[in-house]
PDB file of C-alpha atoms in Angstrom:
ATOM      1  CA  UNK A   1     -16.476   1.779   2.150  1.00 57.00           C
ATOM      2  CA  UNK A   2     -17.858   5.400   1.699  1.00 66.00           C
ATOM      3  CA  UNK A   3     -21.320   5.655   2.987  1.00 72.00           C
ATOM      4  CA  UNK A   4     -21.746   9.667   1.599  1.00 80.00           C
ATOM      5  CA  UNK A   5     -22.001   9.282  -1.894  1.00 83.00           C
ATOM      6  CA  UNK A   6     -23.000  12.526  -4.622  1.00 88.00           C
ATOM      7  CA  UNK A   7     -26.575  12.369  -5.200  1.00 90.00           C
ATOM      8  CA  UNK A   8     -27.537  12.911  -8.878  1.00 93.00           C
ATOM      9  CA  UNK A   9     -30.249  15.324  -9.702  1.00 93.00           C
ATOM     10  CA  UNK A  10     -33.016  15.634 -12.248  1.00 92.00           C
ATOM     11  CA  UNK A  11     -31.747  19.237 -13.606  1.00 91.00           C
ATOM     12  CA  UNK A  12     -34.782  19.426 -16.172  1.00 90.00           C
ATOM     13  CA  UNK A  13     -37.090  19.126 -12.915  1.00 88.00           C
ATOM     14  CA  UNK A  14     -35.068  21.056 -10.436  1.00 87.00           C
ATOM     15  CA  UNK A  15     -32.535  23.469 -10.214  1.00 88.00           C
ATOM     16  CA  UNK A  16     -29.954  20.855  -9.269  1.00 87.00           C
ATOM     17  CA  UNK A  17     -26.146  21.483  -8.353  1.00 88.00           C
ATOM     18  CA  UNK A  18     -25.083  18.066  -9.927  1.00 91.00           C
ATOM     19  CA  UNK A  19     -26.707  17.242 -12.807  1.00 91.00           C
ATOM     20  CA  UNK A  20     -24.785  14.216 -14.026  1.00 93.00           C
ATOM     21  CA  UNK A  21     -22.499  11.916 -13.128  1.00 92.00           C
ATOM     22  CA  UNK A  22     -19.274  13.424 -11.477  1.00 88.00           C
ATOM     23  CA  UNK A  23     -17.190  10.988 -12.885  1.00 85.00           C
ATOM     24  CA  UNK A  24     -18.725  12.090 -16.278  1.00 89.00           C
ATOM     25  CA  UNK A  25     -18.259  15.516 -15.469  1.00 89.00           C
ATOM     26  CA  UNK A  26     -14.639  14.856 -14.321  1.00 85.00           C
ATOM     27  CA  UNK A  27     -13.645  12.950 -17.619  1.00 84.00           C
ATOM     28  CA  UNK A  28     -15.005  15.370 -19.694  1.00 86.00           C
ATOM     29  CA  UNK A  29     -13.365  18.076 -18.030  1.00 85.00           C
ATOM     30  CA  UNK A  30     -16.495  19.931 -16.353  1.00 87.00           C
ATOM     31  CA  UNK A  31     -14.761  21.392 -13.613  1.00 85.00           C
ATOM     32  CA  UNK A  32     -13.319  25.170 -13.236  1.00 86.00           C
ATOM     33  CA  UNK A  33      -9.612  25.098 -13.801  1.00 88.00           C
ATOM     34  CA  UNK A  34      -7.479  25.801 -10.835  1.00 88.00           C
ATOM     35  CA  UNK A  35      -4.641  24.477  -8.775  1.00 91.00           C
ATOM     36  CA  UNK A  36      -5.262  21.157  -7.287  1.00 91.00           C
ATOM     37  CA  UNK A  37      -3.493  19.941  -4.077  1.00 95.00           C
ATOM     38  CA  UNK A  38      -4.114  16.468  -2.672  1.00 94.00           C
ATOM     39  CA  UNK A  39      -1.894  14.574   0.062  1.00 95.00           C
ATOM     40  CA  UNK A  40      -2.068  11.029   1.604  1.00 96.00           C
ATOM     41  CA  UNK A  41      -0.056   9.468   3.679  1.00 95.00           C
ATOM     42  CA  UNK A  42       1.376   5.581   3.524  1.00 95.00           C
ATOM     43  CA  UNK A  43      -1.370   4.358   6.288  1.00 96.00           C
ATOM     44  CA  UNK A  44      -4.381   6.041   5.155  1.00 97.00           C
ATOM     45  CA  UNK A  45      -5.494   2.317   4.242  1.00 95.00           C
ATOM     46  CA  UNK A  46      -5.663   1.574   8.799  1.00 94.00           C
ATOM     47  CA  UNK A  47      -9.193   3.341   8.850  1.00 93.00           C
ATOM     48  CA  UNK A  48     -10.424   0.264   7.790  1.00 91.00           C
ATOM     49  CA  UNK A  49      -7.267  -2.270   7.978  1.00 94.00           C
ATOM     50  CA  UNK A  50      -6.431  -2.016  11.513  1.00 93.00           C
ATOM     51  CA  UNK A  51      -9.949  -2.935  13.049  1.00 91.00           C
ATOM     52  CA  UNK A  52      -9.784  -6.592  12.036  1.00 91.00           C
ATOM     53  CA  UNK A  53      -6.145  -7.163  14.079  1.00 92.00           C
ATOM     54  CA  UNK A  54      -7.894  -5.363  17.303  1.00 89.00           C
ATOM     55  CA  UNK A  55     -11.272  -7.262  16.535  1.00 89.00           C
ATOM     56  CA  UNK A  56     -10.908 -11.026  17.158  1.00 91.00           C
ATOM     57  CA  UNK A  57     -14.471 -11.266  16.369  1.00 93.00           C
ATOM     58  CA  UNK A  58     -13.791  -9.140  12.684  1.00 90.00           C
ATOM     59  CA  UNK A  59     -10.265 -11.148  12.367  1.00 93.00           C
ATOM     60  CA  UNK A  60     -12.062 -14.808  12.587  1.00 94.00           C
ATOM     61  CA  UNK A  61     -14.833 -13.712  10.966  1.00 94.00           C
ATOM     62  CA  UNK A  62     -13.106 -12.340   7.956  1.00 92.00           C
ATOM     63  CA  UNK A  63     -10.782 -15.775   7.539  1.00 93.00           C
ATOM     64  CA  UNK A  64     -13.926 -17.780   8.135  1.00 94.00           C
ATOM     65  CA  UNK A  65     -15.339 -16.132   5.150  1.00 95.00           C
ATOM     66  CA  UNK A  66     -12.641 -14.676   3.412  1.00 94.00           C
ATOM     67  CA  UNK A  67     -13.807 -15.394  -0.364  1.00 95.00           C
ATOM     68  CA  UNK A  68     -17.473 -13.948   0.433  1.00 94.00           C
ATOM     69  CA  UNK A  69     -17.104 -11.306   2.598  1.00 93.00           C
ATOM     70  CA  UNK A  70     -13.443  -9.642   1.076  1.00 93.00           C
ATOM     71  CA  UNK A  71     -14.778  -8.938  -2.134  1.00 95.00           C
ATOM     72  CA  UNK A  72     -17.773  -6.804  -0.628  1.00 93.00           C
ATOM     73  CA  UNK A  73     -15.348  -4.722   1.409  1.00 90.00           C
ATOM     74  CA  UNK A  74     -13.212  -4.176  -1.382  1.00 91.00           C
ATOM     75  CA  UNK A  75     -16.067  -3.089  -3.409  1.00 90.00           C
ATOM     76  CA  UNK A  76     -14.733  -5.345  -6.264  1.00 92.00           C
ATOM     77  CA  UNK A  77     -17.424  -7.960  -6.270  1.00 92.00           C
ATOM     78  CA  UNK A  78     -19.617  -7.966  -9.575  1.00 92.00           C
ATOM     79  CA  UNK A  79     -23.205  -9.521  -9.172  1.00 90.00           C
ATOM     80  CA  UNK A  80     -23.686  -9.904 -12.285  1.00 92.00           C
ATOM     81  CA  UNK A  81     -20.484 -11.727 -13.496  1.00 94.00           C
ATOM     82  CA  UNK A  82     -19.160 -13.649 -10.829  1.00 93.00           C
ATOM     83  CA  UNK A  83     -16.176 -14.921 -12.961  1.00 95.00           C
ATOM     84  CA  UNK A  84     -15.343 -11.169 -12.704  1.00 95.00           C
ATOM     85  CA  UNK A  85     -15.384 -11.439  -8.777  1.00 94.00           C
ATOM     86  CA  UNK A  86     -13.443 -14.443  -8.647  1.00 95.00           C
ATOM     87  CA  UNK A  87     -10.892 -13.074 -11.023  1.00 95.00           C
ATOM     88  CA  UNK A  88     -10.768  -9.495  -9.001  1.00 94.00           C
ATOM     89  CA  UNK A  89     -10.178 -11.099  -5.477  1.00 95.00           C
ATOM     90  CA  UNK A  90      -7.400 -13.816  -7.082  1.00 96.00           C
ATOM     91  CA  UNK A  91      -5.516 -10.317  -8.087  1.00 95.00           C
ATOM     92  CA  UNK A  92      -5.500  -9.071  -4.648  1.00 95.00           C
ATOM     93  CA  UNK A  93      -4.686 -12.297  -3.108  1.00 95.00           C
ATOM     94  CA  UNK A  94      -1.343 -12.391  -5.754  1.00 96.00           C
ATOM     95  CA  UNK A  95      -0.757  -8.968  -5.016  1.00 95.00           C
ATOM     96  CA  UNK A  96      -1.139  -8.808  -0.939  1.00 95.00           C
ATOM     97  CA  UNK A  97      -1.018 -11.892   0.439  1.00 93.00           C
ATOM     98  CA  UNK A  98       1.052 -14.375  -1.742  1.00 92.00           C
ATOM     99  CA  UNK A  99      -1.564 -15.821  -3.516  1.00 92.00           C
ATOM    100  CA  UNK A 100      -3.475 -17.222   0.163  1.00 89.00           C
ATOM    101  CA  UNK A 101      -7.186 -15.778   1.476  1.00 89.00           C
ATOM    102  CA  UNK A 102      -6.193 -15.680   5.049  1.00 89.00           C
ATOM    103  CA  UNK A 103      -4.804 -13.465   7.250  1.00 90.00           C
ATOM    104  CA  UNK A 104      -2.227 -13.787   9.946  1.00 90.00           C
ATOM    105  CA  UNK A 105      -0.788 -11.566  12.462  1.00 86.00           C
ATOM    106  CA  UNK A 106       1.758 -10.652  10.210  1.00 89.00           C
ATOM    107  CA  UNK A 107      -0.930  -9.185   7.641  1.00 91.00           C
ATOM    108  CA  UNK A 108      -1.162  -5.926   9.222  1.00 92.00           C
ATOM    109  CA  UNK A 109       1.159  -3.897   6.784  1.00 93.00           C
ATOM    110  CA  UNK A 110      -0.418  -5.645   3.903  1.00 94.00           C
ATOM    111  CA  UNK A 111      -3.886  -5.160   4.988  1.00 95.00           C
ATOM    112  CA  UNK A 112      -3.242  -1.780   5.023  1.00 95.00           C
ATOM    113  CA  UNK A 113      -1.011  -1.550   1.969  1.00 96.00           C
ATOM    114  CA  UNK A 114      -4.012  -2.798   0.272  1.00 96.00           C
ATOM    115  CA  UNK A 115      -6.826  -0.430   1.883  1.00 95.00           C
ATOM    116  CA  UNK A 116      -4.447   2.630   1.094  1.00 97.00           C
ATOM    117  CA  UNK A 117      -3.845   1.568  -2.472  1.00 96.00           C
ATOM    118  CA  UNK A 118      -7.441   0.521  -3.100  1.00 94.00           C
ATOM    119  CA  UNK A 119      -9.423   3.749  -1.425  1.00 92.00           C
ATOM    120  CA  UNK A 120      -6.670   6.310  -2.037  1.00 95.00           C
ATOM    121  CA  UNK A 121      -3.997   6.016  -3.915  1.00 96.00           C
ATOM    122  CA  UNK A 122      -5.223   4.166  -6.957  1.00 94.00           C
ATOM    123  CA  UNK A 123      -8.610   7.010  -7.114  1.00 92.00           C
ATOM    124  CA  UNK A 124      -5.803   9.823  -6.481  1.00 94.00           C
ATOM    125  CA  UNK A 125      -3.570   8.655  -9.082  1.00 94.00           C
ATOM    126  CA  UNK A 126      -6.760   8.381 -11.669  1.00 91.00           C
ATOM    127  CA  UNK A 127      -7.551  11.493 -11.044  1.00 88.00           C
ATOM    128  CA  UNK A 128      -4.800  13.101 -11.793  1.00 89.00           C
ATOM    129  CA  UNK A 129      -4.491  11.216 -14.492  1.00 89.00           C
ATOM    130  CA  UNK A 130      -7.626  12.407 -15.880  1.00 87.00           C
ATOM    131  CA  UNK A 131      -7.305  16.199 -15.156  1.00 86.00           C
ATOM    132  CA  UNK A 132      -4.478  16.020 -17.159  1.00 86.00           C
ATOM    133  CA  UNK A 133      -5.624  14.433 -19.942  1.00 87.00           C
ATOM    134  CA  UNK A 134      -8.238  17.498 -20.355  1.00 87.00           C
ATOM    135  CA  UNK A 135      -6.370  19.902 -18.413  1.00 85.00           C
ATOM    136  CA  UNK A 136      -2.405  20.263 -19.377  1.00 81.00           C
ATOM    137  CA  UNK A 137      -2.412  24.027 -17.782  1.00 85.00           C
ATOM    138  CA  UNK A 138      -3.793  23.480 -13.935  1.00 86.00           C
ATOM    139  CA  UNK A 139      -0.928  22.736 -11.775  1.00 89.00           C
ATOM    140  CA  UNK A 140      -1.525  19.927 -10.061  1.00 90.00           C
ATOM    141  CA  UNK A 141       0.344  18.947  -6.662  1.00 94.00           C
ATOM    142  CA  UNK A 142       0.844  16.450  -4.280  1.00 96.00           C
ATOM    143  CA  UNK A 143       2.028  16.031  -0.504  1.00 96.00           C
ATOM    144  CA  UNK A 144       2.908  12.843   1.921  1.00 96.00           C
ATOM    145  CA  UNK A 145       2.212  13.689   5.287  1.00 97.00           C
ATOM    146  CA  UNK A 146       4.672  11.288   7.136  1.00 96.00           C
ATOM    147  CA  UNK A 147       4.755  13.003  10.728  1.00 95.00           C
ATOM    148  CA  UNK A 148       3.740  10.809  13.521  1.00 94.00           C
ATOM    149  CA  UNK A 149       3.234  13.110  16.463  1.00 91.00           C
ATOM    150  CA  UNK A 150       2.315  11.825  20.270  1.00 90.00           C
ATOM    151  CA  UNK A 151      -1.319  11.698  19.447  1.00 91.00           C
ATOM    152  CA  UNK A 152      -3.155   9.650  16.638  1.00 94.00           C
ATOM    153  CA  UNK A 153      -6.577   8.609  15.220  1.00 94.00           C
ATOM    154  CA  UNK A 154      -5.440   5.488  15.205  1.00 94.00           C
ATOM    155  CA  UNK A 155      -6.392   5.204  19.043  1.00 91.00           C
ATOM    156  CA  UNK A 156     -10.298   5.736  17.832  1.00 89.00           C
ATOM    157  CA  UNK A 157     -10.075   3.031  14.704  1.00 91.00           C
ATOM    158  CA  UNK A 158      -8.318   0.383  17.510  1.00 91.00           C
ATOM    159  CA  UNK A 159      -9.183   1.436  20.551  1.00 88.00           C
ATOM    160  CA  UNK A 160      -4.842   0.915  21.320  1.00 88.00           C
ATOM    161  CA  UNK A 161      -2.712   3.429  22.453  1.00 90.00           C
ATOM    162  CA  UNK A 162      -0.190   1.432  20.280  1.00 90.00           C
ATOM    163  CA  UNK A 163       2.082   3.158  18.019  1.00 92.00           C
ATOM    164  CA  UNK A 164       0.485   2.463  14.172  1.00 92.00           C
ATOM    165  CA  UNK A 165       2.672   5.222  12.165  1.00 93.00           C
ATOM    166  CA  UNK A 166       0.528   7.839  10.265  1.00 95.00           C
ATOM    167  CA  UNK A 167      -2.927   7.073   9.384  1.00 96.00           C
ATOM    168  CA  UNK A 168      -5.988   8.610   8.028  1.00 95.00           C
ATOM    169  CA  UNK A 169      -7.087  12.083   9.719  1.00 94.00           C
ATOM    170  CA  UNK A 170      -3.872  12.577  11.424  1.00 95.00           C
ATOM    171  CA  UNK A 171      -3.639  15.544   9.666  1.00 95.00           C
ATOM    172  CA  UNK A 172      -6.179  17.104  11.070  1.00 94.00           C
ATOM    173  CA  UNK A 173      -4.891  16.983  14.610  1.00 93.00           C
ATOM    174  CA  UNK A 174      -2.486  20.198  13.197  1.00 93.00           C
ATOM    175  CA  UNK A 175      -5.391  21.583  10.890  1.00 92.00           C
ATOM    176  CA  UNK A 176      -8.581  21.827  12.965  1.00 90.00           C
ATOM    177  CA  UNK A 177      -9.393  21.665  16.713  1.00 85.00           C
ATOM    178  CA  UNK A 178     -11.270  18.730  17.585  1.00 86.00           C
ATOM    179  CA  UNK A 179     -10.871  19.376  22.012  1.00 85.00           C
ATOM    180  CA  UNK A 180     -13.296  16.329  22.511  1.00 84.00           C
ATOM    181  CA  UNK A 181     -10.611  14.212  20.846  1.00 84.00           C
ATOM    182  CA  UNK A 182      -7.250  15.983  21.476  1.00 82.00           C
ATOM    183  CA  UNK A 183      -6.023  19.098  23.221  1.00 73.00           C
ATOM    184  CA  UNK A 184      -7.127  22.544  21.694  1.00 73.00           C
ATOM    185  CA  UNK A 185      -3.270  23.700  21.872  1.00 82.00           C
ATOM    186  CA  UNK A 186      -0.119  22.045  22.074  1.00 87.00           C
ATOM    187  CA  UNK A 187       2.808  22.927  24.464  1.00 89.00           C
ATOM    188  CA  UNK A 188       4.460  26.075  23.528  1.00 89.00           C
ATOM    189  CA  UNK A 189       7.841  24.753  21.543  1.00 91.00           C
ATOM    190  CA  UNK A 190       6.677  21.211  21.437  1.00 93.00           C
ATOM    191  CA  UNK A 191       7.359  19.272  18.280  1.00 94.00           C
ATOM    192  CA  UNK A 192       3.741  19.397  17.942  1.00 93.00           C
ATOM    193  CA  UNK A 193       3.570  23.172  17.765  1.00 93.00           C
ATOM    194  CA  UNK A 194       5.985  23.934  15.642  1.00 95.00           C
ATOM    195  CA  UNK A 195       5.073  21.230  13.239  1.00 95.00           C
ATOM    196  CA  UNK A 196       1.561  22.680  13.250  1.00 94.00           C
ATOM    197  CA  UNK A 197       2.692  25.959  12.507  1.00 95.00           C
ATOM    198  CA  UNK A 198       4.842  24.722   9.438  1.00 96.00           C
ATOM    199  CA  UNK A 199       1.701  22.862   8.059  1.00 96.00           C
ATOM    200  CA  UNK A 200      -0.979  25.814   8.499  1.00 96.00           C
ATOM    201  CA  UNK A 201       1.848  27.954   6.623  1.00 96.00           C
ATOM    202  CA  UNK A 202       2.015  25.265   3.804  1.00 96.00           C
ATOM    203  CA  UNK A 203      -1.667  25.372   3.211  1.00 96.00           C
ATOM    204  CA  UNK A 204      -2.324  28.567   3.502  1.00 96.00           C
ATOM    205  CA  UNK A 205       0.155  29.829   1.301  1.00 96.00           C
ATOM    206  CA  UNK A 206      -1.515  27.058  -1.365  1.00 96.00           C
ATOM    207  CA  UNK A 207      -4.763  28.999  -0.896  1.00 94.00           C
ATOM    208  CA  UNK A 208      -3.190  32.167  -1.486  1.00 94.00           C
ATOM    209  CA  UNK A 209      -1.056  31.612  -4.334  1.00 91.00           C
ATOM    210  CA  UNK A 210      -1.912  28.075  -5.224  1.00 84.00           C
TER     211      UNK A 210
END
């Protein structure tokens, strides 16, 4: 799913920036100590979700092969214990799709229940988890972004103009100008506008004052 990934240096050879595992690093609390702030939002899972009901190609393909190819997009396939693999893709057939490995049209909300929960809210909740266990101090805070404005990544992960709720980027839209994707400014007293004004203010004042 993520195809930038830290890179790991040799610190006795070089004069690395990360010299061990991050996960390591984060467990073991070697990290400076300041505020954290992390949002989501409930569709961050259609980056990846939403392709397959747009793609009949993707949608057949993925029910065609559903045992082989869902456990490699899940990253929960082990290739050295396949019993583990088997026993990892059952879960998430219990969990998301009543025990079946097949999707329908009606899928869509747990497909992307599923991505969400599996690339973001499960590593965000960990996280947390672990700052605090080695951290009680550091405040650490967390935001839904739930606003659904006339414009939407989801148009570039579907290629539909449809109406998909909040999903991953959207944020941005208010945050940083992208012009070759949507308009540099929004209409004075739009909805747009003033939410954009309300969310630079919220960040901003995180930065300052965390």
């Amino acid at each position: 799913l993520v195809i930038s990934r830290p890179v790991v240096e040799d610190c006795s050879k070089v004069r690395g920036f990360l010299c061990d595992n991050p996960i390591k690093l984060w467990r073991n609390g070697q990290f400076n100590r300041i505020p954290i702030l992390s949002g989501y939002m409930d569709g961050d899972g259609g980056v990846r979700a939403l392709a397959y009901f747009e793609n009949q190609t993707l949608f057949r393909d993925l029910n065609e092969n559903f045992d082989e190819i869902f456990p490699k997009v899940m990253e929960i396939e082990s290739l050295k214990h396949p019993e583990v693999t088997r026993n990892n893709l059952q879960a998430v057939k219990d969990k998301y799709f009543n025990g079946q490995g097949r999707l329908t049209s009606n899928s869509v909300e747990d497909l992307v229940k599923l991505y969400t929960d599996r690339s973001f809210m499960v590593p965000l909740a960990n996280s947390i988890k672990q700052m605090l266990e080695v951290d009680g101090k550091s405040s650490s805070y967390v935001y839904k972004f739930s606003y659904r404005g006339r414009k939407s990544y989801s148009i570039f992960y579907t290629g539909n103009p449809k109406d998909f709720g909040t999903v991953h980027c959207d944020e941005l839209i208010y945050l940083l100008k992208s012009p070759l994707l949507f308009p540099a400014e929004f209409e004075k007293e739009s909805n747009e506008a003033k939410f954009r004004e309300k969310i630079v203010k919220f960040l901003t004042y995180f930065v300052a004052n965390g």
